[in-house]
């Protein structure tokens, strides 16, 4: 009889999570392409697809019991492309009008966000405090914020100083990525209200934001997540 857990089966299982992680990375590359083409809706779509792959690669590794150091490193590399470089490319393209009006170097400041995303991911890999929550803004949340915000702005009238506001916001998000601010994760040990108040409040208030604001409501949800995390942190102290 063939052993149920042969070396070949284990070897094949080991590659499944890494393949999903690579699909995340490829999604980020495609999102970056569309960002440089000023197709922000498609860029956001592939960031979302990358986020789905990012969710399932870790889950698959745990289910198959094939977690490995190389998978952890590969996951961070993929995340910096999809959730660091891709949103930076979106902001870069949006800021291009400033290049002709002021300085050609200004739009390149958007890529500082990719560097801070890499730093945040490196800190996450080494920080044992982030098992049940986050310290600083998670990179997927930051990427979804910028993608949905820029897509949403396309449907609103242009106002003077819009690009400058986005540039300032980019610097703020860079700080949030590495800030020592505890932020809750949507992980439930129990389903009761007690101990999960902040999570249920967040989920319930997300619904009207998304219904009222559409795509840009996703940016509002991320901003609300940061605000609630700060409130929760102050309350805990």
Tab-separated table of C-alpha atoms in Angstrom, residues 2 5 7 17 26-27 47 53 132 191 197 203 222:
chain	number	residue	atom	x	y	z
A	2	UNK	CA	1.133	3.507	-0.821
A	5	UNK	CA	1.855	11.127	3.170
A	7	UNK	CA	7.491	12.702	0.102
A	17	UNK	CA	0.746	28.280	-0.913
A	26	UNK	CA	1.576	38.885	-10.510
A	27	UNK	CA	-1.679	40.675	-9.634
A	47	UNK	CA	-5.014	45.085	-5.991
A	53	UNK	CA	-4.675	35.691	-2.995
A	132	UNK	CA	-3.759	39.042	17.272
A	191	UNK	CA	-18.699	35.511	18.638
A	197	UNK	CA	-17.433	45.585	20.608
A	203	UNK	CA	-18.442	46.025	10.615
A	222	UNK	CA	-10.052	52.338	5.962
